[in-house]
Structures are given as structure tokens and as C-alpha cells.
Amino acid sequence: MAAIPALEFADPKVIPLIANDVRSTFLTHKTRSLDFRLVQLRKLYWGLGSSRRWLKDNANAIEAACKLDLGKGIFESNLTELDFCATTLIYDINNLENWAKDEKAPDVPFDMKILRPKIRKDPLGTVLIIGPYNFPVNLLICPLAGAIAAGNTVVIKPSENAPNVAVVMQKVVEGYLDQSCYRVVQGAIPQSTALLEQKWDKIFYTGGASVGTIIAKKAAETLTPVVLELGGRNPAIVTKNADIRLAARRLLWGKVHNAGQVCISQNYTLIDKEVFDGFVLEMRKAMKEYYPNGTRNTEDFGRLINNRQWQRVKKMLDDSQGRILMGGDTDESDRYIEPTIIQVSSLTDSLIVEESFGPLMPLLPVSNLDEAIRVANEVHATPLAMFPFGNKTETDRCLAEIRSGGASVNDGFMHGSLPTLAFGGIGDSGHGAYRGKASFDCFSHARTIVSTPGWAEFLLAVRYPPYEGKLKMLRWMAPKPDFDREGKVNFSLVRYIVGLGATNKTGAMVRYLVVLLAAAGLRQYFGI
């Protein structure tokens, strides 16, 4: 395989021209055709390729780039980058025609059905997608696929912190997609600043909260909607009733994957004191099983993206007042930090107050589930994810009393591993969702359309002046409440009888159907 060329940044002066070009293309309506969109998605699929079987277009280059940037082995590169994107693209391709159909408007009053209301899925226009470095293929291509499927033109900016992947992504986009519609801009702060100066119909950003805040402020100046996929101090909770071995194995996997550079992995774990020692023992066993020869010399454990991030994570570890129970080895020259378990005792510990985004696993013993829930809400009210381990009653309490963008019960971040389900944050861990149909919806405008027939003019005469004598008719047409001033539902004998005792229309229809079927059966078998 040929060497990956060096990353070249775009001249900020050309960025307005690029943005104007793709916006001009959108206004030609080129991307409105479903056939066009499907062709672009299919070509993108082949452009990425896969190391499986015969699909080799750029798979080897992507694997090599992920290894150079993040130390990712071939398995991780395929599991969370190539194969995830391939699954996403196939799913989008297979479902696009159905997603793009006009929807029949729900819950339309009977007297308004003559308007034939429907909901049309229109593309937003020209969108900007800014990708992160931790999953530099997945988290760039998946939103790009949604934007293409929805009929937009797109400018993407890969992360300059994963330069080798950025180069390969540019090769894929320029080599397989229509360049009048989809462009790549490479760069750092000057180029990002120039991009944010342009007018977009939506900005999609994945990354840290500090940059997300800058983007949101800049977008607000032009009333541009944004999707922010950020991070959070995600809690894991292990109760005394949890399967300790299972919890240890699954949470360890959640922190060693991608060397802990996963926005939805647990940032800290709250463990019932009764099972704390057993949990640590199971962690040690799992580590030995996963890495029998250690994590230093295996391609199954990655590296931090660059020295700046290595120094940040190392400082967090050095500043911690906690006690290292396992790991702790580091090497800046290799950007290596060994998976490290630390017992902490304070919510002000450096490993609790910040998101490590690395292979650090602080453990905080708690007395009971009440304390765990209180601590989780105090540390971060709206994390991106949450991982409760325990019996059903305990995990249900966690889900009910702790907010989060998503959750995996009795597991690591599996809810973020399903490419067909909506994914997103809440509060300051982000807003907006994508993946699966949510990606199509994210980049679409649900446009309500009514078509009023000419013959219906006499039915709509009540809306025209003069209004004298029409107020009574207007009030007669309005729906009537079935509840009193105290919010209690009024009992109506007539409604009860007509509805066969059901509390809603659906229930009444089901009961009528049962009665009709029963009557038909009696008539057939007994001649009634």
C-alpha cells in the first residue's frame, strides 16, 4: 500500500467560494432526486470498502490510517469504523425511499380532512459537518450519510488531530462523490473559523463542550440550527445485587476500547462497599484474560491521539488523590497510558470533576443505591450516558432518577453501538440525535402541506368577515373538555355505554371488534 501523503490545510480564503459552490448546486435541485441520493450513498459504500471479502477500495488505507493516528488494530478499525459505516450505509440505502415518502398527517379533525394535510420531507439545504478524532471515520461518515440521504449538499471538515484518516477521507469523498455537492475542507482553527463565518442551513458537530459552545454561539448569530454531540462525566453504578463478574468485564471493555477515547464510556464508577473488593478482583481477572501479555505490546490496545492529550490525561492521573489499584504505567514517547484503576474518595478529585477521555477508571465506594443516585446527579446532571448494574428494581430506579442522553443496563456503551437507533445527548452533553432514521430526520425539514379544494369554499365561509353571528358556530365546532376545573375526568354514562366501558377511542374500537367477532361466531356455529 502506498504511503499516506501529508495533510494539507485549505487556504481560508477559498472557503467562502467552496460554501457558495455547494449552496449554488443545492439551488439547482440536483440533490432532490432520490435516484441521485441513492447513487451517492452506494458509491460512498464502495469508496469506504471493507476488509471483509472482496471490498478493498480504501479499506486497507483506512486501517493503516487508524493505526497511525490512534494505534487502532485491524479488529477495532473494522468493528467501530468500517463495518459500522457499511451497516449504516446499507440500512440508509434500503430504507431511503420509505423515509422520503410524504406522511399522512395524524390526528386531523374530521372537519379539516378536506384540506388533505400531509407532511413532506424536504432537505434543509447546505450543511456543515465537523468531525472528531476519536472515531474519525464513523463519526464523520454516519452524519454525512444522513445528510446525503435527506437531499442536502454538504461540506465536511475532518479532525486535523487524526491527520492520516483525514487524508483518506478526502480521497474517498473526492474520488467517489459528486464534487459539486459534497466537499472536504481540511484545517485547524483558521479554517474552522472561516467555515463558521459562512451561512449554513445546519451545523453538525461532534467533539468537546468548549468548542461546541463556540459553535453554538456563532451559529446563533445567523439563527442556524445546530446538532451538538458532546461528552459527559458518565456514571456507572454497581449495586450489591449486581453480577460482579459481568459488571467488571463489561465496564473494563468500555474503558480499554479505543484506549478509553469514547465519549459514552463511563467516566467513573460508583460501587456498593459490600462488593467493592470483589469487583476489583474481577477487574484484575478480566484484564489478564483480555491482555495475557499486557497492553504495551499488543495491537488490541490503542494509543492516545497526540502528546497534548497524553499530557492532559497524565496530569489528571498525577493530580488525583486516589490510590492506584491496577495499572499506572505510562510512556509519552509512545502516547501510551496503561488501563488504570484508581480508588477515589472525594467528588473534588481530578478524575471525577473532569472527563478523562482516556483509559482511567476511578472507582468511588458508596453505602447504597440512594447515595449512588445522589452522587451521580451531583457530579453531572445531564451526562451523555449512564450504566446501571443491579437487579431490575435497582436499574429501573437509576433510569427514572438519573437523566442521561442514553443508557445501557448491565453493560458498557452498547446503546451507542446500534447504527439503527437514535443517538444523542441531553442538556450540556449535547442536543439533537442521529443514526438510523433519526439521521434522515436530523437533516430534513418536516414540511406541513395542505391543499384546499375549490368546492370546499362554502364550508370555510365561517372564516370570512363580516363575523356577526358566527361566534356561536365557531364555539360549537370547538372540542369540549371531558374534565372539570380540578383536572378530574367527568363521568358520562352515555360515553361509558357507547364506548362499552373503554376509556379511549382505541379501546372502544377493540371492544366493538371483539363483540362483532363473537356475534359472528355465535351465528355461524349456533345459528343465532
Coordinates of C-alpha atoms in Angstrom, one line a residue:
M1 CA 0.0 0.0 0.0
A2 CA 1.3 3.5 -0.9
A3 CA 2.3 5.8 1.9
I4 CA -0.4 8.2 3.1
P5 CA 0.5 11.8 2.0
A6 CA 0.8 14.6 4.5
L7 CA -2.3 16.5 5.4
E8 CA -2.6 19.9 3.6
F9 CA -4.8 22.6 5.1
A10 CA -7.1 24.6 2.9
D11 CA -6.5 28.3 2.3
P12 CA -9.1 30.1 4.4
K13 CA -9.7 32.5 1.5
V14 CA -11.2 29.7 -0.7
I15 CA -13.7 28.6 1.9
P16 CA -16.4 31.1 1.1
L17 CA -16.1 30.0 -2.6
I18 CA -16.5 26.4 -1.6
A19 CA -19.5 27.1 0.5
N20 CA -21.0 29.2 -2.2
D21 CA -20.4 26.5 -4.8
V22 CA -22.3 23.8 -2.9
R23 CA -25.1 26.2 -2.0
S24 CA -25.5 27.1 -5.7
T25 CA -25.7 23.4 -6.5
F26 CA -28.4 22.9 -4.0
L27 CA -30.4 25.6 -5.6
T28 CA -30.3 23.7 -8.9
H29 CA -32.3 21.0 -7.1
K30 CA -29.8 18.4 -8.2
T31 CA -29.9 16.6 -4.8
R32 CA -33.7 16.3 -4.6
S33 CA -33.8 13.3 -6.8
L34 CA -33.9 10.1 -4.8
D35 CA -32.1 8.2 -7.5
F36 CA -29.2 10.7 -7.3
R37 CA -29.1 10.3 -3.5
L38 CA -29.1 6.5 -3.7
V39 CA -26.3 6.5 -6.2
Q40 CA -24.2 8.8 -4.0
L41 CA -24.8 6.5 -1.0
R42 CA -23.9 3.4 -2.9
K43 CA -20.7 5.0 -4.3
L44 CA -19.8 6.1 -0.8
Y45 CA -20.2 2.5 0.4
W46 CA -17.8 1.2 -2.2
G47 CA -15.5 4.1 -1.6
L48 CA -15.0 3.2 2.0
G49 CA -14.8 -0.5 1.3
S50 CA -14.3 -3.2 3.9
S51 CA -11.5 -5.6 4.7
R52 CA -14.1 -8.4 4.5
R53 CA -14.1 -10.5 1.4
W54 CA -13.6 -8.5 -1.8
L55 CA -14.4 -5.0 -0.7
K56 CA -10.9 -3.4 -0.8
D57 CA -11.3 0.0 -2.4
N58 CA -9.9 2.0 0.6
A59 CA -10.2 -0.3 3.5
N60 CA -6.5 -1.0 3.8
A61 CA -5.7 2.7 3.7
I62 CA -8.3 3.4 6.4
E63 CA -7.0 0.6 8.6
A64 CA -3.4 1.9 8.2
A65 CA -4.5 5.5 8.9
C66 CA -6.4 4.5 12.1
K67 CA -3.3 2.6 13.2
L68 CA -1.1 5.6 12.6
D69 CA -3.4 8.1 14.3
L70 CA -4.9 6.1 17.2
G71 CA -2.9 2.9 17.4
K72 CA -6.1 1.0 16.5
G73 CA -5.7 -2.6 15.5
I74 CA -7.4 -4.1 12.5
F75 CA -10.2 -5.6 14.5
E76 CA -11.2 -2.3 16.2
S77 CA -10.9 -0.4 12.9
N78 CA -13.3 -2.7 11.3
L79 CA -15.7 -3.1 14.3
T80 CA -16.3 0.5 15.0
E81 CA -15.2 2.3 11.8
L82 CA -15.5 0.3 8.5
D83 CA -18.2 -2.2 9.4
F84 CA -20.3 0.3 11.4
C85 CA -20.3 2.7 8.4
A86 CA -21.0 -0.1 6.0
T87 CA -24.0 -1.2 8.0
T88 CA -25.2 2.3 8.3
L89 CA -25.0 2.9 4.5
I90 CA -26.8 -0.3 3.6
Y91 CA -29.5 0.5 6.1
D92 CA -30.0 4.0 4.7
I93 CA -30.0 2.8 1.2
N94 CA -32.6 0.1 1.9
N95 CA -34.9 2.5 3.8
L96 CA -34.5 5.8 2.0
E97 CA -37.5 5.6 -0.3
N98 CA -39.8 4.8 2.6
W99 CA -38.4 7.6 4.8
A100 CA -38.7 10.1 2.0
K101 CA -42.4 9.5 1.3
D102 CA -45.0 12.1 2.2
E103 CA -46.6 11.2 5.5
K104 CA -50.3 11.3 6.1
A105 CA -50.9 13.9 8.8
P106 CA -52.1 12.3 12.1
D107 CA -55.0 13.4 14.3
V108 CA -56.7 15.7 11.8
P109 CA -60.2 16.9 12.9
F110 CA -62.9 15.5 10.8
D111 CA -64.0 18.9 9.5
M112 CA -60.4 19.6 8.4
K113 CA -59.8 16.4 6.4
I114 CA -60.9 18.2 3.2
L115 CA -57.6 20.0 3.3
R116 CA -55.8 16.8 2.6
P117 CA -52.9 17.6 5.0
K118 CA -49.6 15.8 4.6
I119 CA -46.1 16.1 5.8
R120 CA -43.3 16.3 3.2
K121 CA -39.6 15.6 4.0
D122 CA -37.7 18.5 2.4
P123 CA -33.9 18.8 2.5
L124 CA -32.6 21.6 4.7
G125 CA -30.2 22.9 2.2
T126 CA -26.4 23.1 2.7
V127 CA -25.0 21.7 5.9
L128 CA -21.6 21.7 7.6
I129 CA -20.3 18.6 9.4
I130 CA -17.3 18.8 11.7
G131 CA -15.9 15.5 12.8
P132 CA -13.9 14.4 15.8
Y133 CA -10.7 12.5 16.2
N134 CA -11.7 9.5 18.3
F135 CA -13.8 7.7 15.7
P136 CA -12.6 9.7 12.7
V137 CA -14.3 7.6 10.1
N138 CA -17.5 6.6 11.9
L139 CA -18.4 10.0 13.3
L140 CA -17.8 11.7 10.0
I141 CA -19.4 9.3 7.6
C142 CA -22.5 8.4 9.5
P143 CA -23.8 12.0 9.7
L144 CA -22.6 12.5 6.1
A145 CA -24.8 9.6 5.0
G146 CA -27.8 11.1 6.7
A147 CA -27.2 14.5 5.1
I148 CA -26.9 12.9 1.6
A149 CA -30.0 10.7 2.2
A150 CA -32.0 13.8 3.1
G151 CA -31.0 15.5 -0.1
N152 CA -28.6 18.2 1.2
T153 CA -25.3 19.4 -0.2
V154 CA -22.5 19.1 2.4
V155 CA -19.2 20.4 3.4
I156 CA -17.3 18.2 5.8
K157 CA -14.2 19.1 7.9
P158 CA -12.4 16.0 9.3
S159 CA -10.4 16.4 12.5
E160 CA -6.9 17.7 12.0
N161 CA -5.9 15.7 15.1
A162 CA -6.3 12.5 13.1
P163 CA -4.4 13.7 10.0
N164 CA -3.9 10.4 8.3
V165 CA -7.6 9.5 8.4
A166 CA -8.4 13.0 7.3
V167 CA -6.3 12.5 4.2
V168 CA -8.0 9.2 3.4
M169 CA -11.5 10.6 4.0
Q170 CA -10.7 13.4 1.5
K171 CA -9.6 10.8 -1.0
V172 CA -12.9 8.9 -0.6
V173 CA -15.2 11.9 -0.9
E174 CA -13.3 13.4 -3.8
G175 CA -12.9 10.1 -5.6
Y176 CA -16.5 8.7 -5.2
L177 CA -18.9 11.6 -4.6
D178 CA -20.2 14.4 -6.8
Q179 CA -17.8 17.3 -6.1
S180 CA -20.4 19.9 -7.0
C181 CA -22.5 18.7 -4.0
Y182 CA -20.0 17.3 -1.4
R183 CA -16.7 18.9 -0.5
V184 CA -14.0 18.5 2.1
V185 CA -12.2 21.3 3.9
Q186 CA -9.0 20.4 5.8
G187 CA -7.6 22.6 8.5
A188 CA -7.5 23.7 12.1
I189 CA -8.7 26.8 13.9
P190 CA -8.3 29.3 11.0
Q191 CA -10.2 27.1 8.6
S192 CA -12.9 26.2 11.2
T193 CA -13.3 29.9 11.9
A194 CA -13.7 30.7 8.2
L195 CA -16.3 27.9 7.9
L196 CA -18.3 29.2 10.8
E197 CA -18.4 32.6 9.1
Q198 CA -20.5 31.2 6.3
K199 CA -24.2 30.8 6.4
W200 CA -25.3 27.2 6.7
D201 CA -28.7 25.5 7.0
K202 CA -27.5 23.3 9.7
I203 CA -24.2 22.6 11.6
F204 CA -23.4 19.2 12.9
Y205 CA -20.5 19.0 15.4
T206 CA -19.1 16.1 17.4
G207 CA -16.5 16.9 20.0
G208 CA -15.8 18.7 23.2
A209 CA -18.1 21.0 25.1
S210 CA -15.8 24.0 24.9
V211 CA -15.7 24.0 21.1
G212 CA -19.3 23.1 21.0
T213 CA -20.1 26.3 22.9
I214 CA -18.1 28.4 20.4
I215 CA -20.0 26.8 17.5
A216 CA -23.4 27.3 19.2
K217 CA -22.7 31.0 19.9
K218 CA -21.5 31.6 16.3
A219 CA -24.5 29.7 14.8
A220 CA -26.8 31.8 17.0
E221 CA -25.7 35.0 15.2
T222 CA -27.4 33.7 12.0
L223 CA -30.1 31.6 13.6
T224 CA -28.5 28.5 12.3
P225 CA -29.7 25.2 13.9
V226 CA -27.0 23.0 15.3
V227 CA -26.6 19.4 16.4
L228 CA -24.1 19.0 19.2
E229 CA -22.8 15.6 20.0
L230 CA -20.6 16.2 23.1
G231 CA -19.4 14.2 26.0
G232 CA -20.0 14.0 29.7
R233 CA -19.0 12.6 33.1
N234 CA -20.9 9.4 32.6
P235 CA -21.6 7.3 35.7
A236 CA -21.6 3.6 36.1
I237 CA -23.4 2.2 39.1
V238 CA -22.8 -1.2 40.5
T239 CA -25.1 -2.3 43.3
K240 CA -24.6 -5.1 45.8
N241 CA -27.1 -7.2 43.8
A242 CA -25.2 -6.9 40.5
D243 CA -23.4 -9.7 38.8
I244 CA -19.9 -8.5 39.8
R245 CA -18.0 -10.6 37.3
L246 CA -20.2 -9.4 34.4
A247 CA -20.0 -5.8 35.5
A248 CA -16.2 -5.9 35.8
R249 CA -15.8 -7.5 32.3
R250 CA -18.2 -5.2 30.5
L251 CA -17.1 -1.9 32.2
L252 CA -13.4 -2.8 31.6
W253 CA -14.2 -3.3 27.9
G254 CA -15.9 0.1 27.9
K255 CA -12.6 1.7 29.0
V256 CA -10.0 -0.2 27.1
H257 CA -11.8 0.1 23.8
N258 CA -10.1 2.8 21.7
A259 CA -7.8 3.5 24.7
G260 CA -10.8 5.0 26.5
Q261 CA -11.3 7.7 23.9
V262 CA -15.0 7.1 23.8
C263 CA -17.5 9.8 24.7
I264 CA -20.1 7.4 26.0
S265 CA -17.8 5.2 28.2
Q266 CA -18.1 5.5 31.9
N267 CA -16.1 8.3 33.4
Y268 CA -16.3 6.9 37.0
T269 CA -18.0 4.0 38.7
L270 CA -20.0 4.1 41.9
I271 CA -19.8 0.7 43.7
D272 CA -21.5 -0.6 46.8
K273 CA -18.9 -1.0 49.5
E274 CA -20.1 -4.6 50.1
V275 CA -18.9 -5.7 46.7
F276 CA -16.0 -3.3 46.1
D277 CA -13.2 -5.7 46.7
G278 CA -14.8 -8.4 44.7
F279 CA -15.3 -6.0 41.8
V280 CA -11.6 -5.0 41.8
L281 CA -10.6 -8.7 41.8
E282 CA -12.8 -9.4 38.8
M283 CA -11.4 -6.4 37.0
R284 CA -7.9 -7.9 37.5
K285 CA -9.0 -11.2 36.2
A286 CA -10.6 -9.7 33.2
M287 CA -7.6 -7.6 32.4
K288 CA -5.4 -10.7 32.5
E289 CA -7.8 -12.5 30.2
Y290 CA -8.1 -9.7 27.7
Y291 CA -4.4 -8.9 27.6
P292 CA -2.4 -12.0 28.8
N293 CA 0.9 -10.3 27.7
G294 CA -0.1 -6.8 28.9
T295 CA -1.3 -3.8 26.9
R296 CA 2.1 -2.4 25.9
N297 CA 2.9 -4.7 23.1
T298 CA -0.4 -5.7 21.6
E299 CA -2.3 -4.2 18.7
D300 CA -5.5 -4.8 20.6
F301 CA -4.9 -1.7 22.7
G302 CA -4.7 1.7 21.2
R303 CA -2.9 4.9 22.0
L304 CA -3.9 8.5 22.8
I305 CA -4.3 10.6 19.7
N306 CA -1.4 13.0 20.4
N307 CA 1.0 14.2 23.0
R308 CA -1.2 17.1 24.1
Q309 CA -4.0 14.7 25.0
W310 CA -1.5 12.3 26.6
Q311 CA -0.2 15.1 28.8
R312 CA -3.7 16.1 29.8
V313 CA -4.7 12.6 30.9
K314 CA -1.4 12.1 32.6
K315 CA -1.9 15.3 34.6
M316 CA -5.3 14.2 35.7
L317 CA -3.8 10.9 37.0
D318 CA -0.9 12.8 38.7
D319 CA -3.3 15.3 40.3
S320 CA -5.6 12.6 41.7
Q321 CA -5.6 11.9 45.4
G322 CA -6.8 8.4 44.8
R323 CA -5.0 5.1 45.3
I324 CA -3.9 3.2 42.2
L325 CA -5.2 -0.4 42.4
M326 CA -4.1 -1.6 39.0
G327 CA -2.0 -0.2 36.1
G328 CA -0.5 3.2 36.1
D329 CA 2.3 2.7 33.6
T330 CA 2.8 5.5 31.1
D331 CA 5.1 6.4 28.2
E332 CA 4.8 9.7 26.4
S333 CA 7.1 8.8 23.5
D334 CA 4.5 6.1 22.6
R335 CA 1.4 8.1 23.7
Y336 CA 0.8 5.1 25.9
I337 CA -1.2 5.0 29.2
E338 CA -1.9 1.6 30.7
P339 CA -5.5 0.9 31.7
T340 CA -5.6 2.2 35.3
I341 CA -8.0 1.6 38.2
I342 CA -7.9 4.2 40.9
Q343 CA -9.9 4.2 44.2
V344 CA -11.0 7.8 44.9
S345 CA -12.8 9.2 48.0
S346 CA -13.9 12.7 47.0
L347 CA -16.1 14.3 44.4
T348 CA -13.5 17.0 44.0
D349 CA -10.9 14.5 42.8
S350 CA -9.4 15.4 39.4
L351 CA -10.7 12.1 38.0
I352 CA -14.3 13.0 38.9
V353 CA -14.5 16.7 38.1
E354 CA -13.2 16.2 34.6
E355 CA -13.9 13.8 31.7
S356 CA -10.8 11.8 31.3
F357 CA -11.4 10.6 27.7
G358 CA -8.7 8.0 28.3
P359 CA -8.2 4.6 29.9
L360 CA -8.6 5.8 33.5
M361 CA -11.2 4.0 35.7
P362 CA -11.8 5.8 39.0
L363 CA -13.9 3.8 41.5
L364 CA -15.9 5.5 44.3
P365 CA -17.3 3.3 47.0
V366 CA -20.9 4.1 48.2
S367 CA -23.1 2.9 51.0
N368 CA -26.2 2.2 49.0
L369 CA -28.1 3.0 45.8
D370 CA -29.6 6.2 47.3
E371 CA -26.1 7.6 47.8
A372 CA -25.1 6.5 44.3
I373 CA -28.0 8.2 42.7
R374 CA -27.4 11.4 44.7
V375 CA -23.7 11.5 43.8
A376 CA -24.4 10.8 40.1
N377 CA -26.8 13.8 39.9
E378 CA -24.4 16.0 41.8
V379 CA -21.4 15.2 39.6
H380 CA -23.2 15.8 36.3
A381 CA -26.9 16.4 36.0
T382 CA -27.1 15.6 32.3
P383 CA -24.4 13.1 31.2
L384 CA -24.3 11.6 27.8
A385 CA -24.7 8.1 29.1
M386 CA -25.3 6.0 32.2
F387 CA -24.6 2.4 33.0
P388 CA -26.6 0.8 35.9
F389 CA -25.7 -2.7 37.1
G390 CA -28.1 -4.5 39.5
N391 CA -31.5 -6.1 39.7
K392 CA -34.4 -4.8 37.7
T393 CA -35.8 -2.7 40.5
E394 CA -32.5 -1.0 41.1
T395 CA -31.7 -0.4 37.4
D396 CA -35.3 0.9 36.9
R397 CA -34.7 3.4 39.7
C398 CA -31.5 4.6 38.1
L399 CA -33.2 5.1 34.8
A400 CA -36.0 7.0 36.5
E401 CA -33.9 9.2 38.8
I402 CA -30.8 9.9 36.7
R403 CA -31.1 11.8 33.4
S404 CA -28.8 10.9 30.5
G405 CA -28.6 11.0 26.7
G406 CA -28.8 7.2 26.6
A407 CA -28.2 4.2 28.8
S408 CA -27.1 0.6 28.7
V409 CA -28.4 -1.5 31.5
N410 CA -26.0 -4.2 32.8
D411 CA -23.5 -3.4 30.1
G412 CA -21.0 -0.9 28.7
F413 CA -21.9 1.5 25.9
M414 CA -23.9 -0.9 23.8
H415 CA -26.7 1.5 23.3
G416 CA -24.3 3.5 21.2
S417 CA -23.3 0.5 19.1
L418 CA -26.6 0.1 17.3
P419 CA -26.4 2.1 14.0
T420 CA -30.2 2.0 13.5
L421 CA -31.2 3.7 16.8
A422 CA -31.2 7.4 17.5
F423 CA -28.2 8.6 19.4
G424 CA -27.7 12.0 21.1
G425 CA -27.1 13.9 24.4
I426 CA -29.2 15.9 26.7
G427 CA -28.6 19.2 28.4
D428 CA -24.9 20.1 28.3
S429 CA -23.9 16.7 26.9
G430 CA -25.4 17.8 23.6
H431 CA -28.7 18.1 21.7
G432 CA -30.1 16.6 18.6
A433 CA -30.0 13.0 17.6
Y434 CA -28.9 11.0 14.6
R435 CA -28.3 7.4 13.3
G436 CA -30.9 5.3 11.5
K437 CA -34.0 7.2 10.5
A438 CA -33.0 9.9 13.0
S439 CA -30.1 10.8 10.7
F440 CA -32.6 11.4 7.8
D441 CA -34.9 13.4 10.1
C442 CA -31.9 15.3 11.5
F443 CA -31.1 16.8 8.1
S444 CA -34.7 17.1 6.8
H445 CA -37.5 19.7 7.3
A446 CA -40.9 18.2 8.1
R447 CA -43.0 20.5 6.0
T448 CA -46.7 20.6 6.6
I449 CA -48.7 21.0 3.4
V450 CA -52.5 21.4 2.9
S451 CA -54.4 21.5 -0.4
T452 CA -57.8 23.2 -0.1
P453 CA -60.2 22.2 -2.9
G454 CA -62.2 25.0 -4.6
W455 CA -65.5 23.2 -3.9
A456 CA -64.9 23.5 -0.2
E457 CA -65.4 27.3 -0.2
F458 CA -68.9 27.2 1.3
L459 CA -67.6 25.0 4.2
L460 CA -64.9 27.6 5.0
A461 CA -67.2 30.6 4.8
V462 CA -67.2 31.0 8.6
R463 CA -63.7 32.4 8.5
Y464 CA -64.6 35.4 6.3
P465 CA -65.9 38.8 7.6
P466 CA -68.3 40.0 8.5
Y467 CA -68.3 37.9 11.7
E468 CA -71.6 38.9 13.1
G469 CA -73.5 35.8 14.2
K470 CA -70.6 33.4 13.5
L471 CA -69.1 33.2 17.0
K472 CA -71.7 30.8 18.2
M473 CA -70.9 28.5 15.2
L474 CA -67.2 28.7 15.9
R475 CA -67.7 27.7 19.6
W476 CA -70.0 24.9 18.5
M477 CA -67.2 23.5 16.3
A478 CA -64.6 23.6 19.1
P479 CA -63.8 20.4 21.1
K480 CA -65.4 20.1 24.5
P481 CA -63.4 19.1 27.6
D482 CA -64.3 15.9 29.5
F483 CA -62.7 17.1 32.8
D484 CA -63.6 19.7 35.5
R485 CA -61.7 22.6 36.9
E486 CA -59.9 20.4 39.3
G487 CA -58.5 18.3 36.5
K488 CA -60.7 15.3 37.2
V489 CA -62.3 13.5 34.3
N490 CA -66.1 13.8 34.3
F491 CA -68.1 10.5 34.3
S492 CA -70.5 10.3 31.4
L493 CA -72.9 7.4 31.5
V494 CA -73.7 7.9 27.8
R495 CA -70.0 7.8 26.9
Y496 CA -69.4 4.8 29.1
I497 CA -72.3 2.9 27.4
V498 CA -71.4 3.9 23.9
G499 CA -67.7 3.1 24.5
L500 CA -68.5 -0.3 26.1
G501 CA -66.7 0.9 29.2
A502 CA -63.5 1.7 27.5
T503 CA -61.5 4.8 28.5
N504 CA -60.5 5.9 25.0
K505 CA -61.5 5.5 21.3
T506 CA -59.0 2.8 20.6
G507 CA -60.2 0.7 23.5
A508 CA -63.8 1.1 22.4
M509 CA -63.0 0.1 18.8
V510 CA -61.2 -3.1 20.1
R511 CA -64.2 -3.9 22.3
Y512 CA -66.6 -3.4 19.4
L513 CA -64.5 -5.7 17.2
V514 CA -64.5 -8.4 19.9
V515 CA -68.3 -8.1 20.2
L516 CA -68.7 -8.4 16.4
L517 CA -66.4 -11.4 16.1
A518 CA -68.2 -13.1 19.0
A519 CA -71.5 -12.4 17.3
A520 CA -70.3 -13.8 14.0
G521 CA -69.0 -16.9 15.7
L522 CA -72.3 -17.5 17.6
R523 CA -74.2 -17.1 14.4
Q524 CA -72.0 -19.5 12.4
Y525 CA -71.9 -22.3 15.0
F526 CA -75.2 -22.0 16.8
G527 CA -77.4 -20.5 14.0
I528 CA -78.3 -17.5 16.3

